[in-house]
Tab-separated table of C-alpha atoms in Angstrom:
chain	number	residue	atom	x	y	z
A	29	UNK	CA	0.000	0.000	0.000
A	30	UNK	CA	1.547	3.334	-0.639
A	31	UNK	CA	2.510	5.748	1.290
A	32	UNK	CA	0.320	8.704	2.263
A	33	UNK	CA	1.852	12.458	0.473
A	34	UNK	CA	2.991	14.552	3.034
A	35	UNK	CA	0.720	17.029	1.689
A	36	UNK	CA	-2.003	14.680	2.866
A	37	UNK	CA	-1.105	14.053	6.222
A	38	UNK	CA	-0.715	18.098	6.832
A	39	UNK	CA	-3.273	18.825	9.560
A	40	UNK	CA	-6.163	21.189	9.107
A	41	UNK	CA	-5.507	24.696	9.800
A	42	UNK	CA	-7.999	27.786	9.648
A	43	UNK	CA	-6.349	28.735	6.219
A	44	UNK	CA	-7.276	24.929	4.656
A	45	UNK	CA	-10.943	24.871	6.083
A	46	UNK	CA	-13.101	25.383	3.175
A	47	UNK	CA	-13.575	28.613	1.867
A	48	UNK	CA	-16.446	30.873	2.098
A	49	UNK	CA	-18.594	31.198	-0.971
A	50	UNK	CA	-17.186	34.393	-3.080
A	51	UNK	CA	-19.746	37.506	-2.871
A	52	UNK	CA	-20.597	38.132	-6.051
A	53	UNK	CA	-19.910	41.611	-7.164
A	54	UNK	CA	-23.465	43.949	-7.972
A	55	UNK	CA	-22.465	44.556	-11.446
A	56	UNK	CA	-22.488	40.771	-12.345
A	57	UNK	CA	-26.274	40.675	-11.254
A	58	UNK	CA	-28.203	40.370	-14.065
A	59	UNK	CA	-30.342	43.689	-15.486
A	60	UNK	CA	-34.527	43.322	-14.448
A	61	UNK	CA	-35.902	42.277	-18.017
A	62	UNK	CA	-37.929	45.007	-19.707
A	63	UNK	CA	-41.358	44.925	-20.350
A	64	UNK	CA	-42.495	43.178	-23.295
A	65	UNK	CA	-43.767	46.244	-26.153
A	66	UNK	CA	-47.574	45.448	-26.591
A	67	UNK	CA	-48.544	43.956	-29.715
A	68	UNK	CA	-50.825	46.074	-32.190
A	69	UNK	CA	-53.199	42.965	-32.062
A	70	UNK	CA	-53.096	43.399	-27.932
A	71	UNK	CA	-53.655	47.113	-28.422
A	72	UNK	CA	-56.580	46.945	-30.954
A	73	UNK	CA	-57.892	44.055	-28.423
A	74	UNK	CA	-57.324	46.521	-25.138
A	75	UNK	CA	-58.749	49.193	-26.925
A	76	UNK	CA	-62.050	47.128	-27.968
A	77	UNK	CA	-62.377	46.249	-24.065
A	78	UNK	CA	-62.069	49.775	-23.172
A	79	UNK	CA	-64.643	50.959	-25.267
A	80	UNK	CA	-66.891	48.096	-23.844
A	81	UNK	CA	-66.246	48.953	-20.729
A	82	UNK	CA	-67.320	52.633	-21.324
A	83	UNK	CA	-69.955	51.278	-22.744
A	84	UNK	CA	-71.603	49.858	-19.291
A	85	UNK	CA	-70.302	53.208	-17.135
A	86	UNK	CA	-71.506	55.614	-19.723
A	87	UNK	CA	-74.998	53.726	-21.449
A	88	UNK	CA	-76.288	57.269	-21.740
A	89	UNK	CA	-73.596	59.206	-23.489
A	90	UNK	CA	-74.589	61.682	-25.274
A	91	UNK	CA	-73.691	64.430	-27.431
A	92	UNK	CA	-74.128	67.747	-24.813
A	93	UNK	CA	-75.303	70.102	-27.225
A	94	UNK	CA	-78.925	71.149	-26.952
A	95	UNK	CA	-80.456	71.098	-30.464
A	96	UNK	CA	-83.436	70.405	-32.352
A	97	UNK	CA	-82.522	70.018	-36.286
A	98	UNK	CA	-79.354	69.571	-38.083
A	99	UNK	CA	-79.542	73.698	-38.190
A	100	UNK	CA	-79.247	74.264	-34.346
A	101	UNK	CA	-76.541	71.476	-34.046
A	102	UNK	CA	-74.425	73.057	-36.871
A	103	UNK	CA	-74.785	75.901	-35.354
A	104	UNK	CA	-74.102	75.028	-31.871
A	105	UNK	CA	-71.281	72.658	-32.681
A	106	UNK	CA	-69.671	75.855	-34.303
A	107	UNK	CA	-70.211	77.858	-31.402
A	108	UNK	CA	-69.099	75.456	-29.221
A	109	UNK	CA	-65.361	75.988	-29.934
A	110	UNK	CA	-62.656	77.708	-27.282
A	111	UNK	CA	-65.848	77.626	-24.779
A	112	UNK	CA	-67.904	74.714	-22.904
A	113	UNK	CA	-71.416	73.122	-24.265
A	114	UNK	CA	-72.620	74.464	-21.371
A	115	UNK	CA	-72.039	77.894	-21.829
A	116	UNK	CA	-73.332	77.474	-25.820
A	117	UNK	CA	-76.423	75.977	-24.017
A	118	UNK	CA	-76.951	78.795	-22.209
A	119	UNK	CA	-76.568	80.915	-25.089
A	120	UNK	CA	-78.002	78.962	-27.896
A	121	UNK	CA	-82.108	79.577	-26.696
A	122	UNK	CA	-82.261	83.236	-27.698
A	123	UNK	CA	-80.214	82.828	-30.881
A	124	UNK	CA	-82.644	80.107	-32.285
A	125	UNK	CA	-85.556	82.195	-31.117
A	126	UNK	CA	-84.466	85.095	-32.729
A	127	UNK	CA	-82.734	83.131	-36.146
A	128	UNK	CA	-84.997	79.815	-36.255
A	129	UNK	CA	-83.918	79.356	-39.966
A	130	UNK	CA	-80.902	79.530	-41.896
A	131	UNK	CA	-82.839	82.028	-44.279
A	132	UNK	CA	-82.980	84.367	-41.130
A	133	UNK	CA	-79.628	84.028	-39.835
A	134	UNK	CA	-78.311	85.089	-43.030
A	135	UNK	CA	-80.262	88.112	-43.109
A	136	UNK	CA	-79.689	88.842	-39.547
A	137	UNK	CA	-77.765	91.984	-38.502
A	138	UNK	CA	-74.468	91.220	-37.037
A	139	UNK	CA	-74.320	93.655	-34.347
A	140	UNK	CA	-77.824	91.684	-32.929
A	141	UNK	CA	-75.983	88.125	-33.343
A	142	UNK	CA	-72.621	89.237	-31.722
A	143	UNK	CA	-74.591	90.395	-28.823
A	144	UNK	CA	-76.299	87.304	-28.563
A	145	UNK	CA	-73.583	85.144	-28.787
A	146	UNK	CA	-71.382	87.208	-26.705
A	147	UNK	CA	-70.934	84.745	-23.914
A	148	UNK	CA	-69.585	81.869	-25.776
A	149	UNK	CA	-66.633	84.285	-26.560
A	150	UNK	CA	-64.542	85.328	-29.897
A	151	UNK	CA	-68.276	86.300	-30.477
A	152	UNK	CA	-67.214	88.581	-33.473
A	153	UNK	CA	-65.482	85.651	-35.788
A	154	UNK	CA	-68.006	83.122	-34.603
A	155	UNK	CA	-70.891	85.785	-36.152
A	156	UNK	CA	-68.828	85.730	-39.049
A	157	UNK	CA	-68.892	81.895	-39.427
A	158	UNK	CA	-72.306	81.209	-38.380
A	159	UNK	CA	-73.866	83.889	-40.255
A	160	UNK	CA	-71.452	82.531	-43.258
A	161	UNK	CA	-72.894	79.308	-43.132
A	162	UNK	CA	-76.415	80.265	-43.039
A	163	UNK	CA	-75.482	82.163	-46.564
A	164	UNK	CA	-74.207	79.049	-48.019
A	165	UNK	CA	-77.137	77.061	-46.870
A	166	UNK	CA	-79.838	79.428	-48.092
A	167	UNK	CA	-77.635	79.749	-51.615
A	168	UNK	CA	-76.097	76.300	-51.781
A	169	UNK	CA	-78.356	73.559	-50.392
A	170	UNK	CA	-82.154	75.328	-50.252
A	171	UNK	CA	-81.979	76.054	-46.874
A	172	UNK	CA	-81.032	72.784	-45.385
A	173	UNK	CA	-77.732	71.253	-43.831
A	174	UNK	CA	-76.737	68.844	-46.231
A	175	UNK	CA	-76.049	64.834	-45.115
A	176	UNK	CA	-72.073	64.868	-46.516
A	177	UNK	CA	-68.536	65.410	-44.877
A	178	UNK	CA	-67.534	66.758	-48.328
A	179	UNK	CA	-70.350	69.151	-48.562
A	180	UNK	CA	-69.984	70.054	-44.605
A	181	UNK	CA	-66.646	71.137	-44.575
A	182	UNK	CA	-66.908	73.719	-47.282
A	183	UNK	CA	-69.283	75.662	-45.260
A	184	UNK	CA	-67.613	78.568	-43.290
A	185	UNK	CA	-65.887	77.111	-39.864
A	186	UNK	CA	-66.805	73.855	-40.049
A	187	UNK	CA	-64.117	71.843	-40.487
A	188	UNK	CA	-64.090	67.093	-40.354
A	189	UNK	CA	-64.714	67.386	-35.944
A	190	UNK	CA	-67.614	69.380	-36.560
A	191	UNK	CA	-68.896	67.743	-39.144
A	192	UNK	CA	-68.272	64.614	-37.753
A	193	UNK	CA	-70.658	66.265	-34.801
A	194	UNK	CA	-73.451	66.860	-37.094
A	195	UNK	CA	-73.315	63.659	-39.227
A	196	UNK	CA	-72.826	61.501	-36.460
A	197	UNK	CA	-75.790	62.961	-34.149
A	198	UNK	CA	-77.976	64.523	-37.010
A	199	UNK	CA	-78.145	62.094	-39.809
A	200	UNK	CA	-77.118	58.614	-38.416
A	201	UNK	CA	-73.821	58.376	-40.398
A	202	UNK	CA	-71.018	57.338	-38.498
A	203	UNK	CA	-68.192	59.522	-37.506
A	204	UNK	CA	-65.315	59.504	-35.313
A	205	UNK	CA	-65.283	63.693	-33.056
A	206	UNK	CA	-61.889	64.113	-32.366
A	207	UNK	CA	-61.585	67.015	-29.845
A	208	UNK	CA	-59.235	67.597	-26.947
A	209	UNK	CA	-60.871	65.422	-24.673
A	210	UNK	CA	-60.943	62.386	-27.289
A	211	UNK	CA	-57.239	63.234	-28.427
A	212	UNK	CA	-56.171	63.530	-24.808
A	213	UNK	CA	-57.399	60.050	-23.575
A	214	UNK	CA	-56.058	58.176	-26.827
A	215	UNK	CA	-53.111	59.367	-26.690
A	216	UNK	CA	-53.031	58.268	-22.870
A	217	UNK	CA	-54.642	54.796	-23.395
A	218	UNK	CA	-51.587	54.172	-26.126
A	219	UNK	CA	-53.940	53.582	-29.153
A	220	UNK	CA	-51.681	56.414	-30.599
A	221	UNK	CA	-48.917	58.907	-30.295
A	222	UNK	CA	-50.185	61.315	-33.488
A	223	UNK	CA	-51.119	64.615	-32.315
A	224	UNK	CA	-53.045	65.540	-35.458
A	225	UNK	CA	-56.548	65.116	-35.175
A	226	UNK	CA	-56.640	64.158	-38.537
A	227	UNK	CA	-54.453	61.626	-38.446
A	228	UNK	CA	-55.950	60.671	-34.870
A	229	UNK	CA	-59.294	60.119	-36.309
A	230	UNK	CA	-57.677	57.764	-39.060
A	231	UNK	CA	-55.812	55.569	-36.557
A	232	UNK	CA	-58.861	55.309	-34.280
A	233	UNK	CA	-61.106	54.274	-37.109
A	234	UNK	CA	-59.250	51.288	-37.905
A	235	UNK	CA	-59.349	49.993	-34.510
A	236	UNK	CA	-63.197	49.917	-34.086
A	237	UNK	CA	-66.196	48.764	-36.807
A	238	UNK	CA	-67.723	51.854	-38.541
A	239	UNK	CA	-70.975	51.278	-36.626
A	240	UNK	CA	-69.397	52.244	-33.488
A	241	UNK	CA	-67.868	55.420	-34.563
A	242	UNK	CA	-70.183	57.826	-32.629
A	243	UNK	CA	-70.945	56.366	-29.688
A	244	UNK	CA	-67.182	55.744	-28.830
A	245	UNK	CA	-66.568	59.659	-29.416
A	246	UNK	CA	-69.380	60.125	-26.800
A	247	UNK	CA	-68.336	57.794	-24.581
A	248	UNK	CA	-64.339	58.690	-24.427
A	249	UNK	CA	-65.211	62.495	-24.111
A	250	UNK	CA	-68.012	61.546	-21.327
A	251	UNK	CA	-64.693	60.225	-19.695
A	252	UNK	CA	-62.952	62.789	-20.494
A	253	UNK	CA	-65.045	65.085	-19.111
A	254	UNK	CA	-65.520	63.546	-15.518
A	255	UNK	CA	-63.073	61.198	-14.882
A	256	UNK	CA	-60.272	61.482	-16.664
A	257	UNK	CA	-59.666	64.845	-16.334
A	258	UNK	CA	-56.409	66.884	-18.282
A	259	UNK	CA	-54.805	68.279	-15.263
A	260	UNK	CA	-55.585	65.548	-12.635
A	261	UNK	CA	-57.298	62.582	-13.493
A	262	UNK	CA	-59.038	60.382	-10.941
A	263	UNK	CA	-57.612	57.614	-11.167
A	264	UNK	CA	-58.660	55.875	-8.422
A	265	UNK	CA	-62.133	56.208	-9.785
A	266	UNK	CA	-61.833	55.175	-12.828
A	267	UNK	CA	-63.736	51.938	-13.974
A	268	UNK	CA	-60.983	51.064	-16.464
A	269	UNK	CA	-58.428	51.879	-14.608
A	270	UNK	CA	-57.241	48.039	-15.336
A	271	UNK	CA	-56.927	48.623	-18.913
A	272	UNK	CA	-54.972	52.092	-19.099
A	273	UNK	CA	-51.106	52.677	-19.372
A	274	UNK	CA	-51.302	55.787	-17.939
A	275	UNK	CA	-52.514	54.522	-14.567
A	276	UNK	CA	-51.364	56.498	-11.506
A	277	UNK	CA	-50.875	60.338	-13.477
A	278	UNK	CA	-53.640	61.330	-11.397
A	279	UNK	CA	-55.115	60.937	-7.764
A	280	UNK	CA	-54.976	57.450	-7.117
A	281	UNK	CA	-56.229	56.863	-3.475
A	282	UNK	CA	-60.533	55.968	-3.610
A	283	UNK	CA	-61.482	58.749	-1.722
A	284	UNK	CA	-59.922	61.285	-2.643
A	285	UNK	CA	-60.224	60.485	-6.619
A	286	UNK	CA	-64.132	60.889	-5.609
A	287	UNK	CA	-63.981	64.128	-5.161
A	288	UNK	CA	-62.573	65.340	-8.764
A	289	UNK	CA	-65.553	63.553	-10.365
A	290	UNK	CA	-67.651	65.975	-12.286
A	291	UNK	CA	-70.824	66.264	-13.618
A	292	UNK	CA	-73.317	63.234	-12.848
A	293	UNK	CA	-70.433	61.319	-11.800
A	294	UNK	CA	-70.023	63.713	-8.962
A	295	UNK	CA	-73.711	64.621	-7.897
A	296	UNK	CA	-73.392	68.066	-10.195
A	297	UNK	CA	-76.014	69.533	-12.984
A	298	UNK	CA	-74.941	68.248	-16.538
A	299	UNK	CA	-73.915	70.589	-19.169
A	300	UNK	CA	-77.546	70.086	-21.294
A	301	UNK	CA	-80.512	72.263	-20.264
A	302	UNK	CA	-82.623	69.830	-22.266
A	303	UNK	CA	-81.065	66.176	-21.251
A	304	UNK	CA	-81.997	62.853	-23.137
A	305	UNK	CA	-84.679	61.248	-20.719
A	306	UNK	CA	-82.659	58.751	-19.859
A	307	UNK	CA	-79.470	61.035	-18.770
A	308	UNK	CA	-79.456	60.008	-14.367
A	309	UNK	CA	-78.017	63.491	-13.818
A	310	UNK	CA	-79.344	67.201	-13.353
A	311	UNK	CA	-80.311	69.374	-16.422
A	312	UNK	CA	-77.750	72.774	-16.493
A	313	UNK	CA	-78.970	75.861	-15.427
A	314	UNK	CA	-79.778	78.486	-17.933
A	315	UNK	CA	-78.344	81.643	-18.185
A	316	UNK	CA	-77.908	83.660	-15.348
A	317	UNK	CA	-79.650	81.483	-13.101
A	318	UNK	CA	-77.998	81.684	-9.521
């Protein structure tokens, strides 16, 4: 048998016990893996949900302009611009009382509209433009608003989101109302980056069947409008708070996300003085009620 090394005989000493496992140094730790980029097929699929989901919060959108004929929604759509429905609304009663029909709008004298339509502001360009499109009604298309986009936007300041506003809620034909409100949330839900409407309103529209066109432009400016607010957005009130990328820019503790709600959502008057029966919340005050 041989002989044992000397090397093998040599007691134990502190230096020979076995070594402590190395500490691995933090820059060998491997990197957290990114988040995988959504899929356009998961984004068109999110963005069907989302709309679904509006759907069952908002069953009564609406558009909020009060009107009575493709005329007074025209009109009132026109108006409606750098001021709220509500205050157009408020304003709209005594210019349709006074100017019932394009024929009479046309003939109206300015100084009389611009005082009427004083409170909806820039009162003197919007007389221009609503007394311009009265002309090209009375000259152009016998005194009614005709049923085309193409026709639409030729009148004086009416341009695709207000004729989309008139088609849509006047004559049935489907159309997708990009406004600040719509652009806003889209661009905030990740169904695009564009910033043009009209390039917005192309994107959206291939996401989403023609036939719901209008009602999704009611329902993401409903949500707009009292949830998911510009400058803080309750998001710890929001129904579809699940589905959105954007989670967490706003107020997200329950309670306190309550109390940004506006509109019926919040226990306030609507911005309609004449509300669809079926609206749950209060009809607006008219002008220069307390």
């Amino acid at each position: 048998m041989p002989a044992k090394t000397a090397a093998a005989k040599a007691p134990r000493t502190a230096a020979t016990k076995t070594p402590a496992k190395p500490v691995k140094a933090a820059a060998t730790k491997a990197p957290k893996t990114a988040a995988k980029p959504e899929s356009h097929l998961s984004m068109v699929r999110r963005a069907r949900r989302i709309n679904r989901e509006l759907a069952d919060v908002y069953p009564y959108a609406h558009p909020e302009l009060d009107f009575r004929n493709p005329f007074e929604l025209l009109v009132a759509t026109v108006l409606s611009a750098q001021t709220t429905d509500l205050r157009v609304n408020q304003t709209t009663p005594a210019l349709f009382a006074a100017y019932p029909t394009p024929e009479d709008l046309a003939a109206a004298d300015p100084e009389a509209v611009e005082q009427l339509i004083r409170p909806t502001g820039f009162f003197r360009a919007k007389t221009k433009s609503i007394m311009g499109l009265a002309a090209a009604l009375r000259d152009d298309f016998g005194g009614n608003v005709p049923g085309r986009l193409d026709d639409l936007v030729k009148l004086p300041g009416v341009g695709r989101k207000t004729a989309n506003v008139v088609l849509g809620n006047a004559f049935g034909v489907p159309g997708i109302t990009v406004d600040t409100h719509f652009g806003r949330l889209v661009r905030r839900w990740k169904w695009t980056d564009e910033e043009d409407p009209v390039k917005v309103e192309a994107v959206v529209a291939e996401i989403f069947p023609k036939s719901e066109w209008t009602m999704l432009s009611h329902r993401v400016v409903f949500h707009g409008r009292r949830i998911c607010h510009a400058r803080k957005p309750a998001c710890g009130a929001c129904p579809i708070a699940p589905l959105c990328p954007a989670y967490g820019e706003g107020e997200t503790d329950p309670e306190k996300a309550k109390k940004l709600l506006k509109y019926e959502k919040g226990g306030f008057p609507g911005q309609r003085l004449s509300p669809p029966p079926d609206y749950p919340g209060l009809p607006a005050p008219p002008l220069g009620a307390g």
